[in-house]
C-alpha cells in the first residue's frame, strides 16, 4: 500500500510559546480513515493545520511523497481538503454557492465545470436547495454540512476534518456518517464523537499533551480499556 | 438572532425588486450625484427628489417604518459632522448646514431604497459585471458576511454579562464593562480575520482574486 501522509518528528510551538506538538510521528496509507481522539487542548487542531501547510513546524510532513513547504503549497492544497472546526471561519462568502465555488474557481476551472462541482458537492451533503441562500442566515448544523461541501467540490485526495459532527442533529449526523463511510477518500478526523470514530475509522490515534500516546487499529485501541481510561476517553 | 438585516426586505416581489440590479446601481449613483451637486438652498428640487423617493417607496412595498428607521440611524453621525459648519462660515453657515443635512438624508434614503430592493449578493454581482475593482467587491462581501457574526458575538457577550451582573449595574460599571467588551471584540475579530485568511488559503487562494466567467 502507498503511504500518503508521513509525519516524522514533528514539534510545534505557537508564537506565544505554547508548546502544542511534541515529536509527533504518524503514517497514513491510501484509503485509511484515521480518527484522532484526545482531550481539549491535546493538539489535534494544531496537528491538522500542519497537513496542508497552514502551520509549518520543521518541514517534517510529507503528503504523497511531497514535502509540505512553500514551493509545493498549491499542489498540496488542491490534494488536501481541510475543514475548520468553526463554520464561520470556513464560510466567508456571501452566498452558499459562492462559498462552494471558491475552491474550484481558484483551481481555474471553467464555468460549466464549476457549476457541476458545486451541484455534486451540495448534493452529497443534502443541501442542494440551499445554493442561493445567504450563509449567515443558516443554522449551525447547516453551516457544518456546507463547510464539508466547500472542500468536496475541490475533489480532494485527502479529507481532513476537525470536529465534523459537532452540533449536528441525529438524522444528519447519521447521514453524515453514512456519507463518510461510503467515500473511499483517505480521511483524517479529529473528534470527541467516539461513536462516530468507532463506526467509520479503521485506525485510531490518541493524542494527549501534544504527542501521540497510541496509534493502532480501531479494534486494538478500543479493546485496551486501561489506555482509554488513562486518557479520559472511557 | 434578533438584529434586522440590511437587506431584510430584498426578497419581496415588486416592480422595483425585479429591475436589473445594474440599472438600479447606475440610477442611484446618478441620483446621489444630482443631489450632492445641487445648490444647498435649492429647496424646491430637494422637495421633488424627496417626492420621487417616496413614490418609489410606495411602489416597492417595503414597509416605510423600516426605511425611515434605517435612514434615521445614520443621521446622528452626519449631524455631528455638519454641526461644525455653522461655526466655520460667517454668513450663510446655517443655510449650508441645513443643505448638507437634507442632501445626506436624501442620499441615505436612496441607498436604503437600493439595498432594501436588491439582495446584497446580487448587488455585488452587478457591480462585478460593471467592472468595479474586485478588491473593493471582496471587501464589501466580507463586510456583509462578518458584520452579522460580529453583531451576534456582541449580543452574546452582552447577554453573558447581563446574566452574571444580577441586575445591579451602575452607569459607570456599564461603561467599564462595555469598553471591555469592545476590546475583546476587537481581539476576536482580529483572530477571526486570521483564521478566515487561512481558510481561504486552504482552498487555493494565493492573493489573486478570481471570479466566475
Ligand atoms: N493560536 C494559538 N496561540 C497560542 N496557543 C494556541 C493557539 N491555538 C492553540 N493553542 C494552544 O495549543 C494547544 C493545543 O491546541 P489545539 O487547538 O490543537 O487543541 P485541540 O486538541 O484541537 O483541542 P479541542 O478538542 O478543544 O479542539 C492548547 O494548549 C492551546 O491552548
Ligand atoms: Mg480543536
mmCIF file of C-alpha atoms in Angstrom, chain A:
data_model
loop_
_atom_site.group_PDB
_atom_site.id
_atom_site.type_symbol
_atom_site.label_atom_id
_atom_site.label_comp_id
_atom_site.label_asym_id
_atom_site.label_seq_id
_atom_site.Cartn_x
_atom_site.Cartn_y
_atom_site.Cartn_z
ATOM 1 C CA UNK A 1 0.000 0.000 0.000
ATOM 2 C CA UNK A 2 1.035 3.562 -0.675
ATOM 3 C CA UNK A 3 1.955 5.901 2.117
ATOM 4 C CA UNK A 4 0.002 9.093 1.554
ATOM 5 C CA UNK A 5 0.823 11.042 4.719
ATOM 6 C CA UNK A 6 4.107 10.783 6.532
ATOM 7 C CA UNK A 7 4.842 12.833 9.631
ATOM 8 C CA UNK A 8 8.263 12.490 11.205
ATOM 9 C CA UNK A 9 9.415 14.050 14.496
ATOM 10 C CA UNK A 10 7.050 16.985 14.208
ATOM 11 C CA UNK A 11 7.200 19.553 17.004
ATOM 12 C CA UNK A 12 5.487 22.910 17.078
ATOM 13 C CA UNK A 13 5.188 25.828 19.475
ATOM 14 C CA UNK A 14 2.818 28.734 18.916
ATOM 15 C CA UNK A 15 4.425 32.186 18.689
ATOM 16 C CA UNK A 16 3.384 32.902 22.289
ATOM 17 C CA UNK A 17 5.490 29.957 23.445
ATOM 18 C CA UNK A 18 2.748 27.357 23.993
ATOM 19 C CA UNK A 19 4.243 24.006 23.054
ATOM 20 C CA UNK A 20 1.375 22.360 21.185
ATOM 21 C CA UNK A 21 3.078 19.431 19.426
ATOM 22 C CA UNK A 22 5.938 17.386 20.763
ATOM 23 C CA UNK A 23 7.695 14.910 18.498
ATOM 24 C CA UNK A 24 4.695 13.563 16.601
ATOM 25 C CA UNK A 25 5.145 10.589 14.258
ATOM 26 C CA UNK A 26 2.331 9.281 12.099
ATOM 27 C CA UNK A 27 1.984 7.414 8.814
ATOM 28 C CA UNK A 28 -1.269 7.124 6.948
ATOM 29 C CA UNK A 29 -1.878 4.860 3.964
ATOM 30 C CA UNK A 30 -4.091 5.453 0.955
ATOM 31 C CA UNK A 31 -7.714 4.734 1.805
ATOM 32 C CA UNK A 32 -7.199 4.819 5.570
ATOM 33 C CA UNK A 33 -9.674 6.537 7.813
ATOM 34 C CA UNK A 34 -7.826 7.737 10.897
ATOM 35 C CA UNK A 35 -9.686 9.051 13.929
ATOM 36 C CA UNK A 36 -7.808 11.349 16.275
ATOM 37 C CA UNK A 37 -9.140 11.319 19.819
ATOM 38 C CA UNK A 38 -7.915 13.289 22.799
ATOM 39 C CA UNK A 39 -8.949 15.793 25.435
ATOM 40 C CA UNK A 40 -9.378 19.536 24.816
ATOM 41 C CA UNK A 41 -6.066 21.200 24.168
ATOM 42 C CA UNK A 42 -4.319 17.950 23.214
ATOM 43 C CA UNK A 43 -3.101 19.458 19.954
ATOM 44 C CA UNK A 44 -5.497 17.819 17.489
ATOM 45 C CA UNK A 45 -6.351 21.024 15.635
ATOM 46 C CA UNK A 46 -2.701 22.066 15.613
ATOM 47 C CA UNK A 47 -1.710 18.754 14.036
ATOM 48 C CA UNK A 48 -4.379 19.020 11.339
ATOM 49 C CA UNK A 49 -3.239 22.529 10.435
ATOM 50 C CA UNK A 50 0.145 21.060 9.526
ATOM 51 C CA UNK A 51 -1.331 18.758 6.908
ATOM 52 C CA UNK A 52 -1.797 21.482 4.315
ATOM 53 C CA UNK A 53 0.987 23.785 5.354
ATOM 54 C CA UNK A 54 -1.044 26.374 7.269
ATOM 55 C CA UNK A 55 1.338 25.803 10.126
ATOM 56 C CA UNK A 56 4.850 24.687 9.450
ATOM 57 C CA UNK A 57 6.744 23.080 12.300
ATOM 58 C CA UNK A 58 10.010 21.748 10.949
ATOM 59 C CA UNK A 59 9.244 20.602 7.396
ATOM 60 C CA UNK A 60 8.737 17.031 8.511
ATOM 61 C CA UNK A 61 5.353 16.426 6.910
ATOM 62 C CA UNK A 62 5.085 14.687 3.537
ATOM 63 C CA UNK A 63 1.896 14.383 1.517
ATOM 64 C CA UNK A 64 2.010 11.854 -1.306
ATOM 65 C CA UNK A 65 5.792 11.987 -1.226
ATOM 66 C CA UNK A 66 5.889 15.798 -1.462
ATOM 67 C CA UNK A 67 7.374 17.750 1.435
ATOM 68 C CA UNK A 68 4.933 20.355 2.733
ATOM 69 C CA UNK A 69 6.791 23.593 2.084
ATOM 70 C CA UNK A 70 6.447 26.895 0.271
ATOM 71 C CA UNK A 71 7.059 25.599 -3.251
ATOM 72 C CA UNK A 72 4.675 22.610 -3.071
ATOM 73 C CA UNK A 73 1.948 24.526 -1.299
ATOM 74 C CA UNK A 74 -0.530 24.954 -4.152
ATOM 75 C CA UNK A 75 -0.281 21.303 -5.237
ATOM 76 C CA UNK A 76 -0.713 20.118 -1.670
ATOM 77 C CA UNK A 77 -3.679 22.376 -1.017
ATOM 78 C CA UNK A 78 -5.516 21.020 -4.024
ATOM 79 C CA UNK A 79 -4.950 17.482 -2.697
ATOM 80 C CA UNK A 80 -5.819 18.087 0.942
ATOM 81 C CA UNK A 81 -9.314 19.313 1.764
ATOM 82 C CA UNK A 82 -9.271 20.822 5.240
ATOM 83 C CA UNK A 83 -12.489 21.710 7.047
ATOM 84 C CA UNK A 84 -12.138 24.014 10.031
ATOM 85 C CA UNK A 85 -13.763 23.457 13.401
ATOM 86 C CA UNK A 86 -15.769 26.717 13.306
ATOM 87 C CA UNK A 87 -18.025 27.009 10.223
ATOM 88 C CA UNK A 88 -17.940 30.808 10.455
ATOM 89 C CA UNK A 89 -14.258 30.531 9.539
ATOM 90 C CA UNK A 90 -14.955 28.116 6.721
ATOM 91 C CA UNK A 91 -17.827 30.018 5.112
ATOM 92 C CA UNK A 92 -16.644 33.503 4.218
ATOM 93 C CA UNK A 93 -18.555 34.326 1.045
ATOM 94 C CA UNK A 94 -21.998 35.966 0.944
ATOM 95 C CA UNK A 95 -23.886 33.015 -0.569
ATOM 96 C CA UNK A 96 -23.615 29.247 -0.268
ATOM 97 C CA UNK A 97 -22.923 28.936 -3.988
ATOM 98 C CA UNK A 98 -20.019 31.404 -3.898
ATOM 99 C CA UNK A 99 -18.513 29.545 -0.982
ATOM 100 C CA UNK A 100 -18.688 26.084 -2.513
ATOM 101 C CA UNK A 101 -17.412 27.520 -5.815
ATOM 102 C CA UNK A 102 -14.458 29.313 -4.187
ATOM 103 C CA UNK A 103 -12.082 26.323 -4.362
ATOM 104 C CA UNK A 104 -12.924 25.251 -7.947
ATOM 105 C CA UNK A 105 -12.681 28.873 -9.155
ATOM 106 C CA UNK A 106 -9.231 29.150 -7.617
ATOM 107 C CA UNK A 107 -8.300 25.944 -9.429
ATOM 108 C CA UNK A 108 -9.060 27.774 -12.710
ATOM 109 C CA UNK A 109 -11.990 25.611 -13.793
ATOM 110 C CA UNK A 110 -14.456 26.777 -16.432
ATOM 111 C CA UNK A 111 -17.950 27.961 -15.535
ATOM 112 C CA UNK A 112 -19.672 24.716 -16.561
ATOM 113 C CA UNK A 113 -17.273 22.552 -14.580
ATOM 114 C CA UNK A 114 -17.602 24.792 -11.521
ATOM 115 C CA UNK A 115 -21.414 24.541 -11.648
ATOM 116 C CA UNK A 116 -21.184 20.759 -11.894
ATOM 117 C CA UNK A 117 -18.786 20.525 -8.965
ATOM 118 C CA UNK A 118 -20.948 22.776 -6.792
ATOM 119 C CA UNK A 119 -24.106 20.790 -7.551
ATOM 120 C CA UNK A 120 -22.384 17.485 -6.864
ATOM 121 C CA UNK A 121 -20.859 18.659 -3.599
ATOM 122 C CA UNK A 122 -24.100 20.172 -2.293
ATOM 123 C CA UNK A 123 -25.980 17.053 -3.299
ATOM 124 C CA UNK A 124 -23.739 14.797 -1.263
ATOM 125 C CA UNK A 125 -24.427 16.772 1.928
ATOM 126 C CA UNK A 126 -28.159 17.010 1.150
ATOM 127 C CA UNK A 127 -28.081 20.795 0.712
ATOM 128 C CA UNK A 128 -28.962 21.257 -2.927
ATOM 129 C CA UNK A 129 -31.849 23.669 -2.373
ATOM 130 C CA UNK A 130 -29.572 25.953 -0.336
ATOM 131 C CA UNK A 131 -27.471 27.161 -3.276
ATOM 132 C CA UNK A 132 -28.764 30.727 -3.337
ATOM 133 C CA UNK A 133 -29.070 31.041 0.433
ATOM 134 C CA UNK A 134 -27.072 33.549 2.415
ATOM 135 C CA UNK A 135 -24.531 31.913 4.723
ATOM 136 C CA UNK A 136 -25.203 33.899 7.882
ATOM 137 C CA UNK A 137 -28.887 33.004 7.884
ATOM 138 C CA UNK A 138 -28.177 29.286 8.193
ATOM 139 C CA UNK A 139 -28.318 27.185 11.343
ATOM 140 C CA UNK A 140 -25.079 25.906 12.831
ATOM 141 C CA UNK A 141 -25.649 22.346 11.610
ATOM 142 C CA UNK A 142 -26.448 23.542 8.105
ATOM 143 C CA UNK A 143 -23.257 25.584 8.121
ATOM 144 C CA UNK A 144 -21.320 22.467 9.172
ATOM 145 C CA UNK A 145 -22.674 20.487 6.231
ATOM 146 C CA UNK A 146 -21.973 23.260 3.743
ATOM 147 C CA UNK A 147 -18.455 23.548 5.155
ATOM 148 C CA UNK A 148 -17.838 19.967 4.097
ATOM 149 C CA UNK A 149 -19.237 20.729 0.630
ATOM 150 C CA UNK A 150 -16.750 23.597 0.212
ATOM 151 C CA UNK A 151 -13.896 21.085 0.109
ATOM 152 C CA UNK A 152 -15.740 18.206 -1.569
ATOM 153 C CA UNK A 153 -16.152 20.490 -4.591
ATOM 154 C CA UNK A 154 -12.366 20.501 -4.943
ATOM 155 C CA UNK A 155 -12.275 16.705 -5.280
ATOM 156 C CA UNK A 156 -9.511 16.243 -2.715
ATOM 157 C CA UNK A 157 -7.429 13.082 -2.282
ATOM 158 C CA UNK A 158 -7.394 13.516 1.481
ATOM 159 C CA UNK A 159 -10.193 14.849 3.668
ATOM 160 C CA UNK A 160 -9.082 16.464 6.907
ATOM 161 C CA UNK A 161 -11.994 17.176 9.217
ATOM 162 C CA UNK A 162 -11.870 18.965 12.549
ATOM 163 C CA UNK A 163 -14.790 18.013 14.800
ATOM 164 C CA UNK A 164 -17.227 17.463 11.916
ATOM 165 C CA UNK A 165 -20.242 16.118 13.822
ATOM 166 C CA UNK A 166 -20.410 18.822 16.491
ATOM 167 C CA UNK A 167 -23.985 20.207 16.759
ATOM 168 C CA UNK A 168 -25.447 18.033 14.023
ATOM 169 C CA UNK A 169 -28.928 16.679 14.710
ATOM 170 C CA UNK A 170 -29.197 12.865 14.976
ATOM 171 C CA UNK A 171 -30.610 12.450 11.475
ATOM 172 C CA UNK A 172 -27.912 14.465 9.772
ATOM 173 C CA UNK A 173 -25.208 13.028 11.973
ATOM 174 C CA UNK A 174 -26.262 9.575 10.807
ATOM 175 C CA UNK A 175 -26.375 10.658 7.157
ATOM 176 C CA UNK A 176 -23.037 12.359 7.535
ATOM 177 C CA UNK A 177 -21.517 9.165 8.912
ATOM 178 C CA UNK A 178 -23.095 7.158 6.108
ATOM 179 C CA UNK A 179 -21.688 9.553 3.538
ATOM 180 C CA UNK A 180 -18.194 9.416 5.037
ATOM 181 C CA UNK A 181 -18.111 5.638 5.226
ATOM 182 C CA UNK A 182 -19.249 5.422 1.610
ATOM 183 C CA UNK A 183 -16.421 7.571 0.195
ATOM 184 C CA UNK A 184 -13.092 5.828 -0.095
ATOM 185 C CA UNK A 185 -11.025 9.016 0.055
ATOM 186 C CA UNK A 186 -8.336 8.960 2.733
ATOM 187 C CA UNK A 187 -9.728 10.671 5.836
ATOM 188 C CA UNK A 188 -8.249 12.176 8.976
ATOM 189 C CA UNK A 189 -10.889 13.107 11.531
ATOM 190 C CA UNK A 190 -10.277 14.826 14.857
ATOM 191 C CA UNK A 191 -13.282 14.441 17.097
ATOM 192 C CA UNK A 192 -14.784 13.927 20.519
ATOM 193 C CA UNK A 193 -17.517 11.803 18.956
ATOM 194 C CA UNK A 194 -16.205 8.361 19.922
ATOM 195 C CA UNK A 195 -19.153 6.508 18.392
ATOM 196 C CA UNK A 196 -18.581 8.158 15.046
ATOM 197 C CA UNK A 197 -14.892 7.261 15.124
ATOM 198 C CA UNK A 198 -15.832 3.701 16.084
ATOM 199 C CA UNK A 199 -18.179 3.333 13.153
ATOM 200 C CA UNK A 200 -16.147 4.826 10.305
ATOM 201 C CA UNK A 201 -12.439 4.763 11.139
ATOM 202 C CA UNK A 202 -10.162 1.794 10.681
ATOM 203 C CA UNK A 203 -7.314 3.319 12.677
ATOM 204 C CA UNK A 204 -7.291 5.471 15.777
ATOM 205 C CA UNK A 205 -4.659 7.796 17.206
ATOM 206 C CA UNK A 206 -4.910 9.024 20.774
ATOM 207 C CA UNK A 207 -3.349 12.403 21.422
ATOM 208 C CA UNK A 208 -2.539 13.864 24.787
ATOM 209 C CA UNK A 209 -0.431 16.866 25.739
ATOM 210 C CA UNK A 210 0.918 17.371 22.244
ATOM 211 C CA UNK A 211 2.071 13.867 21.464
ATOM 212 C CA UNK A 212 0.596 10.678 20.056
ATOM 213 C CA UNK A 213 0.023 8.395 23.010
ATOM 214 C CA UNK A 214 -1.131 5.473 20.921
ATOM 215 C CA UNK A 215 -1.743 4.673 17.256
ATOM 216 C CA UNK A 216 -3.226 1.364 16.214
ATOM 217 C CA UNK A 217 -6.142 -0.294 14.528
ATOM 218 C CA UNK A 218 -9.562 0.604 15.846
ATOM 219 C CA UNK A 219 -10.052 -2.878 17.315
ATOM 220 C CA UNK A 220 -6.814 -2.817 19.305
ATOM 221 C CA UNK A 221 -7.400 0.686 20.651
ATOM 222 C CA UNK A 222 -10.970 0.128 21.811
ATOM 223 C CA UNK A 223 -10.055 -3.244 23.326
ATOM 224 C CA UNK A 224 -7.497 -1.584 25.582
ATOM 225 C CA UNK A 225 -9.710 -0.178 28.344
ATOM 226 C CA UNK A 226 -6.755 0.852 30.520
ATOM 227 C CA UNK A 227 -5.400 3.014 27.716
ATOM 228 C CA UNK A 228 -8.769 4.658 27.161
ATOM 229 C CA UNK A 229 -9.175 5.318 30.882
ATOM 230 C CA UNK A 230 -5.701 6.792 31.108
ATOM 231 C CA UNK A 231 -6.662 9.444 28.569
ATOM 232 C CA UNK A 232 -10.173 10.043 29.922
ATOM 233 C CA UNK A 233 -11.872 8.508 26.902
ATOM 234 C CA UNK A 234 -13.789 5.818 28.692
#
